[in-house]
Short mmCIF file of C-alpha atoms in Angstrom, two decimals:
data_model
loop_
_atom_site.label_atom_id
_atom_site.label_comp_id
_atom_site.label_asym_id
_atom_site.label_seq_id
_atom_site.Cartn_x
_atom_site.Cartn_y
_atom_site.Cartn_z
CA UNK M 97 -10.17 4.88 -18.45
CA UNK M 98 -7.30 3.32 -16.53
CA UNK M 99 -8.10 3.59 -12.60
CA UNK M 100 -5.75 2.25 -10.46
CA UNK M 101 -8.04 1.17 -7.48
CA UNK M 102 -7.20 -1.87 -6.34
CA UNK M 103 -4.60 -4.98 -6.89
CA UNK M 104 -7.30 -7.34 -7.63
CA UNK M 105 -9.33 -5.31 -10.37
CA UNK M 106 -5.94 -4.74 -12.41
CA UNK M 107 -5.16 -7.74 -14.83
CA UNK M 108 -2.00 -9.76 -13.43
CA UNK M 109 0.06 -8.91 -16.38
CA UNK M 110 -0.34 -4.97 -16.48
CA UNK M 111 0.52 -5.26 -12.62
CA UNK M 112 3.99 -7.34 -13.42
CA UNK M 113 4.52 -4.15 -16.10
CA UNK M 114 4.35 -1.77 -13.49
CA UNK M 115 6.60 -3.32 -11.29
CA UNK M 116 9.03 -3.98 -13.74
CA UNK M 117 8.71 -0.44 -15.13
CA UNK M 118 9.10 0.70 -11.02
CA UNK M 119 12.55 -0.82 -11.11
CA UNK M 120 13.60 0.78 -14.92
CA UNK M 121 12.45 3.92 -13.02
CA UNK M 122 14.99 3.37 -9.73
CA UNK M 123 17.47 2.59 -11.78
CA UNK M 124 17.40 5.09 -14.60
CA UNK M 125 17.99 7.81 -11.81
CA UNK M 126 21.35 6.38 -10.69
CA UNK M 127 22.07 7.64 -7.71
CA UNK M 128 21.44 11.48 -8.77
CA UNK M 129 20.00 13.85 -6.50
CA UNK M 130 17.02 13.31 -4.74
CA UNK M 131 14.61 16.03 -6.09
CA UNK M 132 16.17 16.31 -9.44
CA UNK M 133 14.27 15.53 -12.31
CA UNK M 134 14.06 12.77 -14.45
CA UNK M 135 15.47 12.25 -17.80
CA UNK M 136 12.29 11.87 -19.38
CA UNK M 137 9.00 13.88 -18.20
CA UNK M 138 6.16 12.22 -18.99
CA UNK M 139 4.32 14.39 -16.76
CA UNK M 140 5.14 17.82 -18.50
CA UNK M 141 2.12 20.03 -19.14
CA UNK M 142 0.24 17.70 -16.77
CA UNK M 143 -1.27 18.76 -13.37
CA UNK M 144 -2.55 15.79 -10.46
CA UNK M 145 -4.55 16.46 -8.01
CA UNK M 146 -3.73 14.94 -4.46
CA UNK M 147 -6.85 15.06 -2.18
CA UNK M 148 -6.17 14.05 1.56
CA UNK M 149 -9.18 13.28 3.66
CA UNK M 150 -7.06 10.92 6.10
CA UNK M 151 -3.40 13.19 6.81
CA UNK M 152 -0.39 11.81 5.51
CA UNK M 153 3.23 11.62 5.28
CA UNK M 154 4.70 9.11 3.07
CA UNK M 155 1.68 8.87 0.37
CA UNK M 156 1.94 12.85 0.69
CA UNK M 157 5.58 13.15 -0.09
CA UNK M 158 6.22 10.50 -2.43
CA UNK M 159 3.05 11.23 -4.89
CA UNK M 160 4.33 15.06 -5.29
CA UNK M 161 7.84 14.22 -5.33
CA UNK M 162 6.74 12.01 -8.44
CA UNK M 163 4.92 14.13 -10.22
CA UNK M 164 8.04 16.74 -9.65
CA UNK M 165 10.57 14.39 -10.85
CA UNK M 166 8.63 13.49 -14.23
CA UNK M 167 7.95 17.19 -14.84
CA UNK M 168 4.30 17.82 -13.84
CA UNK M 169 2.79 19.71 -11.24
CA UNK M 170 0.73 18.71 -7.96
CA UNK M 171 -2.33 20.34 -6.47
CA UNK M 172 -3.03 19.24 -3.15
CA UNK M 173 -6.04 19.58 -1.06
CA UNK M 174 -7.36 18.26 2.24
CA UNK M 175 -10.76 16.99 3.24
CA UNK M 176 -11.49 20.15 4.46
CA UNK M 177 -10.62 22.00 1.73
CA UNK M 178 -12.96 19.64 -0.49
CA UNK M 179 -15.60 18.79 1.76
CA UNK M 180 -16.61 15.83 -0.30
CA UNK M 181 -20.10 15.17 -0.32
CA UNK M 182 -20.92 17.48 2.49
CA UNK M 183 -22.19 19.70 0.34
CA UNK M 184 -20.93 19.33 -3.48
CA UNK M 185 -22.33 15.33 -4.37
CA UNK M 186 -18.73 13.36 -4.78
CA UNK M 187 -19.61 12.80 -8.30
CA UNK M 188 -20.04 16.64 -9.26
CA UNK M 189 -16.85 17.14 -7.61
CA UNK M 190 -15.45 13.96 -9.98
CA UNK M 191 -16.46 15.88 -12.52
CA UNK M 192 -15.66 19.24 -11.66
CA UNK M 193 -11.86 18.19 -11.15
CA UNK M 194 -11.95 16.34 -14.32
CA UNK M 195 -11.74 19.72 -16.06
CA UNK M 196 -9.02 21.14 -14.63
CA UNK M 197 -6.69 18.45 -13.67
CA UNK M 198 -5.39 15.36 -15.96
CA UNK M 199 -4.99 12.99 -12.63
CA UNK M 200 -6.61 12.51 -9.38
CA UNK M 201 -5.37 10.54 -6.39
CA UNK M 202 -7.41 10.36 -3.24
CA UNK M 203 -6.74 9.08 0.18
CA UNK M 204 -10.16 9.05 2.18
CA UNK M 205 -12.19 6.59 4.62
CA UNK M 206 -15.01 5.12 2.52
CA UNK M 207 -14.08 2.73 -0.11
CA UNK M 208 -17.65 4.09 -1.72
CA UNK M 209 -16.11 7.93 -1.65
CA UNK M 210 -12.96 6.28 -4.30
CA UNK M 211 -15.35 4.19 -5.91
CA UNK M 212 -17.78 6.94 -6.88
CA UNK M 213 -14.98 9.37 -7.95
CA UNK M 214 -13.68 6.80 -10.36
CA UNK M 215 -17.49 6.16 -11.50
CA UNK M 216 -17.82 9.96 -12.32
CA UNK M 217 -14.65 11.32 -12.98
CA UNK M 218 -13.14 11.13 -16.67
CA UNK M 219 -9.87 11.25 -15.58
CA UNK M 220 -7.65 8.27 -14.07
CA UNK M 221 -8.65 8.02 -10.44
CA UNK M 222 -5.45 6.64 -7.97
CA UNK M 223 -6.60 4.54 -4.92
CA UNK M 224 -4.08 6.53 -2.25
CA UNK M 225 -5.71 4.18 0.62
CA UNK M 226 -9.22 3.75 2.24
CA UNK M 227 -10.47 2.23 5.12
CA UNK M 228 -10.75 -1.15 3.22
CA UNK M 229 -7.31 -1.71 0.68
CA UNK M 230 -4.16 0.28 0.31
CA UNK M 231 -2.99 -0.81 -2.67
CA UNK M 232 0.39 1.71 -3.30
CA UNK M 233 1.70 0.49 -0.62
CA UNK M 234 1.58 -3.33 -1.58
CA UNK M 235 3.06 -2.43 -4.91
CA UNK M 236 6.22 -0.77 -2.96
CA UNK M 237 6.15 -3.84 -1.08
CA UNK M 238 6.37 -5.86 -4.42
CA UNK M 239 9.01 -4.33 -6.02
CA UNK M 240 10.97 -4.20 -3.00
CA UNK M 241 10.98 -7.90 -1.86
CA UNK M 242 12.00 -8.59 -5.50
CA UNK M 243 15.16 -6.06 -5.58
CA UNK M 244 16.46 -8.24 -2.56
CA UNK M 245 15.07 -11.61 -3.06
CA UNK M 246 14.09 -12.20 -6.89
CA UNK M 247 10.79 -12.98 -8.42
CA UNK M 248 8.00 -13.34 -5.25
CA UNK M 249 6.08 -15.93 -7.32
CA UNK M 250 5.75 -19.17 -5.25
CA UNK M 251 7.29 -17.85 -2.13
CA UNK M 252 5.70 -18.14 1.48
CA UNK M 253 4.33 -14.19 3.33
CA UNK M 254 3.18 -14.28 6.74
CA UNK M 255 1.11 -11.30 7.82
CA UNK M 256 1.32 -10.78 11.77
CA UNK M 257 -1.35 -9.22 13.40
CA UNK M 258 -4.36 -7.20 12.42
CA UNK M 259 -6.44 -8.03 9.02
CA UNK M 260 -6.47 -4.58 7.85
CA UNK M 261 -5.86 -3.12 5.03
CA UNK M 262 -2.81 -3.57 4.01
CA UNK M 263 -3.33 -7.13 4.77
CA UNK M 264 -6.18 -6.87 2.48
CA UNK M 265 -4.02 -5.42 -0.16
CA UNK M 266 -1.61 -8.39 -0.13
CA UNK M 267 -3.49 -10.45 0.10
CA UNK M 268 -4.79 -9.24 -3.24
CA UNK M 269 -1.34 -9.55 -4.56
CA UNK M 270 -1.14 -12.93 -3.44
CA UNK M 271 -3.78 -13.78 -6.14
CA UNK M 272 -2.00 -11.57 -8.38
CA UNK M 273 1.71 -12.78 -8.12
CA UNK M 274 0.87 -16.01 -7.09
CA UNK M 275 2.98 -15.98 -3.72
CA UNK M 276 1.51 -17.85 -0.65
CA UNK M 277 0.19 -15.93 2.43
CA UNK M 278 -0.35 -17.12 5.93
CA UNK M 279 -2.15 -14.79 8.36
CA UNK M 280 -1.60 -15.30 11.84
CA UNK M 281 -3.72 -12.96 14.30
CA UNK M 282 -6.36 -13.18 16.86
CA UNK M 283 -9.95 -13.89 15.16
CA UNK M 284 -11.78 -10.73 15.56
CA UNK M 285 -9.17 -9.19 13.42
CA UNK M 286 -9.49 -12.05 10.64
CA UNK M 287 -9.42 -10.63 7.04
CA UNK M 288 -12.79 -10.19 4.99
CA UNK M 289 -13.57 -13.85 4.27
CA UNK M 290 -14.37 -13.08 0.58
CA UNK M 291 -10.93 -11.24 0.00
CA UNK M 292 -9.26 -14.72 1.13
CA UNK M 293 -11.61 -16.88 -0.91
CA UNK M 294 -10.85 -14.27 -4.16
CA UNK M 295 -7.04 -15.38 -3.81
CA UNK M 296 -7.69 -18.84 -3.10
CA UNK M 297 -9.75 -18.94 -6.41
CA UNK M 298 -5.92 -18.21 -8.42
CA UNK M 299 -5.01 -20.80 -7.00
CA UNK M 300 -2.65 -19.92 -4.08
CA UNK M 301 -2.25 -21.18 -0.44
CA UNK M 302 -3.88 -18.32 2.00
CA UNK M 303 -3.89 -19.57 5.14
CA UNK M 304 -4.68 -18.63 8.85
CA UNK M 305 -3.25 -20.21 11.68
CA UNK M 306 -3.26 -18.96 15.24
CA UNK M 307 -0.22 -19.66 16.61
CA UNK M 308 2.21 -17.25 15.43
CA UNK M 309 5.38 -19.04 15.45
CA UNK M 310 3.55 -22.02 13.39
CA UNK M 311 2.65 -19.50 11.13
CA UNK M 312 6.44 -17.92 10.78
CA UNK M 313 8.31 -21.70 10.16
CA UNK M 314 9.64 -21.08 6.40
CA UNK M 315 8.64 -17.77 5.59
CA UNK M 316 10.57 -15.30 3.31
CA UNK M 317 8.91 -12.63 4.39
CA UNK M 318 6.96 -11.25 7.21
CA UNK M 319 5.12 -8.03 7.39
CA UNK M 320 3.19 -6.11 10.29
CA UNK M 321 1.17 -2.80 10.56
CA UNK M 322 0.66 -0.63 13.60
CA UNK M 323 -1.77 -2.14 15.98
CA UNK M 324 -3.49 1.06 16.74
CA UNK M 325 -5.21 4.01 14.06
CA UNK M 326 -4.50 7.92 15.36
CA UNK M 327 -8.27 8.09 15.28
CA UNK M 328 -8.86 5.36 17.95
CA UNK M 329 -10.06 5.88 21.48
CA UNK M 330 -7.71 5.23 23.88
CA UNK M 331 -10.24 2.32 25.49
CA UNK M 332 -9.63 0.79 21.88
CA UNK M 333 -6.00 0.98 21.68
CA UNK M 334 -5.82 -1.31 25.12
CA UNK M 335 -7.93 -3.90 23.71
CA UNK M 336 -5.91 -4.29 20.04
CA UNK M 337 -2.57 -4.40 22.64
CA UNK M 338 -4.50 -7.02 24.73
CA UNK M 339 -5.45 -9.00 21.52
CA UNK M 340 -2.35 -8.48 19.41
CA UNK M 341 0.21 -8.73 22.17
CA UNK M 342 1.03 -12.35 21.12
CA UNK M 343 1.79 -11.35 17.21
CA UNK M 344 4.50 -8.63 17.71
CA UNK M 345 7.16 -9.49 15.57
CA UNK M 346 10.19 -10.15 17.65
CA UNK M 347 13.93 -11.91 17.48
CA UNK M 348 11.91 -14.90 18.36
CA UNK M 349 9.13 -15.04 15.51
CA UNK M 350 12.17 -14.25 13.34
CA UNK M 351 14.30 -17.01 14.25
CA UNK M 352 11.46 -19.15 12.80
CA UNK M 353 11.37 -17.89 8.89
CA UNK M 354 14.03 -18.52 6.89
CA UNK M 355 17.47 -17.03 7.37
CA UNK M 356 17.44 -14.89 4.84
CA UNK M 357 13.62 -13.91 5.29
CA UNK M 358 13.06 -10.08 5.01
CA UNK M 359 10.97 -7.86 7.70
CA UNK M 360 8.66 -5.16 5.91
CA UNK M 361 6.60 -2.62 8.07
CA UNK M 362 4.69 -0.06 5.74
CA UNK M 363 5.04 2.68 8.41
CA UNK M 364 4.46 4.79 10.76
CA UNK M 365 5.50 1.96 13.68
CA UNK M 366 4.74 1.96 17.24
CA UNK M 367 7.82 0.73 17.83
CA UNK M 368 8.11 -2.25 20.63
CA UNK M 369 4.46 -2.50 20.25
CA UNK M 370 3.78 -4.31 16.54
CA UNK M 371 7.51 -4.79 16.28
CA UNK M 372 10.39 -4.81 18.15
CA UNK M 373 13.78 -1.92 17.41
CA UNK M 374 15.93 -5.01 17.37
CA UNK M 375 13.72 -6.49 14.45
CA UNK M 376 13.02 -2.70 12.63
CA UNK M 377 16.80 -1.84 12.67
CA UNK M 378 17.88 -5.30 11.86
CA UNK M 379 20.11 -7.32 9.19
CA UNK M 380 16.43 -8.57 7.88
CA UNK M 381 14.65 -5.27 7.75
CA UNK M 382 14.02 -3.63 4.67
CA UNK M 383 11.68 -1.28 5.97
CA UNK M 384 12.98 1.89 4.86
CA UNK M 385 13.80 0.47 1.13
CA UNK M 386 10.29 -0.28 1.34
CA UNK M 387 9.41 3.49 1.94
CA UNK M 388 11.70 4.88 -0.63
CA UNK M 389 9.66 2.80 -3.41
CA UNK M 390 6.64 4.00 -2.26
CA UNK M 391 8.07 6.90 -4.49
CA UNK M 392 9.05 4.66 -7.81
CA UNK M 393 6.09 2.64 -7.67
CA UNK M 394 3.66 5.04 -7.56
CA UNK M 395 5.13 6.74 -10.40
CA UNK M 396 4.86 3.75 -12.32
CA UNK M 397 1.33 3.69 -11.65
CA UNK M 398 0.80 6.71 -12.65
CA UNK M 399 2.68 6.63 -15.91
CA UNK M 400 0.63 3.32 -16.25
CA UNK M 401 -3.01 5.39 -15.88
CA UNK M 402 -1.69 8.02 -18.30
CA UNK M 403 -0.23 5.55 -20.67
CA UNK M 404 2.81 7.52 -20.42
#
């Protein structure tokens, strides 16, 4: 059974497959129309089911578009409509949906909800995000540093701000696709200790250094997330702006990476919080290329699970 559930528990090479295939996939659609279908549909006679505990709009869009554009059929479903394991055990559910649908992709909280979906279902399980990893996204993020830049192996990522994750996710990569990755951010927001170690084990530099514009000197990229959830309390939100205020990437932090270093921002922004407009809208911004792949990496992945 081929999960996708995180960067680090898929082997190195099947991950550089689904990138490359990712870019095969932009490319093969030339330009046509946006909801048009492909020109092959792996995906015919095939029905996914996308279950949203946490809302959405990009992971919502892009995974349906997908499965439109390669010729299968989405069912989606919220957390209420599932209640998973408020009632039904997740693992009955796992299997219950493994009769009637061919793919499952879940965004929820609890790693432990994805993990025991994948244990029971017999069906490829997608990890759509949790609480922990969000590993989609970092795959978008892949594919689009490379369409700009080349190959990412050996280059230098600073992450700015909170250890969340999508920090955790690249950091994953890092491991992966053997790029470098500094994170600068205060130290109650460090990344899990044993997610660093994990990459520094493949044998790349993961660093953290405090002061942000140390961190930035050299980089070729440098990525930021929104310093706030919708679900925190406002007495929350003051003290991540208190903490983070001295990470927002700005023209400043900028100047300090390469020239040509891109800007990536996996979206929604808070913008002139995390980041400022002049650094989102920017010659160095990629951040809405990095949206649109969200849409031709995930189909990858999914052709990947189905072996397709």
């Amino acid at each position: 059974m081929k999960h996708f559930l995180d960067i680090h528990k898929t082997d190195p090479d099947e991950l550089r497959g689904i990138i490359d295939n990712a870019a095969r996939i932009k490319n093969a659609r030339d330009g046509r129309p946006k909801g048009a279908p492909d020109d092959d549909l792996p995906l015919k006679d095939h029905i996914v089911a996308l279950i949203f505990e946490k809302p959405s709009t990009r992971t919502r869009v892009s995974f349906d578009v997908g499965v439109r554009q390669m010729g299968g059929q989405t069912m989606v479903l919220s957390g209420a409509d599932m209640q998973l394991g408020h009632g039904e055990t997740i693992a009955d559910t796992a299997r219950v949906l493994s009769r009637y649908v061919d793919l499952i992709m879940i965004r929820t909280f609890e790693e432990q909800t994805l993990l025991e979906l994948a244990e029971y279902a017999t069906v490829p399980v997608i990890n759509g995000l949790t609480d922990r990893t969000h590993p989609c996204q970092i795959m978008a993020d892949i594919l689009t540093f490379e369409e700009h830049r080349g190959p990412i192996k050996g280059k230098k990522v600073v992450w700015s701000g909170d250890g969340n994750n999508v920090c955790a996710s690249f950091i994953h990569a890092a491991g992966q696709f053997g790029f470098n990755l500094t994170f600068t951010g205060p130290e109650t927001l460090d990344p899990e200790p044993g997610f660093v170690e994990l990459a520094r084990s493949k044998g790349v530099d993961i660093e953290i250094e405090r002061d942000a514009h140390k961190a930035a000197q050299g980089a070729d990229l440098i990525v930021t997330d929104t310093w706030v959830s919708m679900h925190d309390p406002q007495s929350a939100r003051e003290r991540r702006h208190n903490q983070l205020r001295g990470y927002q990437v700005n023209d400043q932090l900028m100047a300090q990476a390469k020239p040509d270093a891109l800007f990536m921002h996996c979206l929604p922004a808070h913008r002139d919080d995390e980041a400022t407009s002049s650094v989102m809208d920017g010659p160095n911004s990629v951040i809405f290329d990095e949206a649109e792949n969200r849409l031709h990496a995930q189909k990858a992945i999914m052709r990947w699970c189905l072996e397709r």
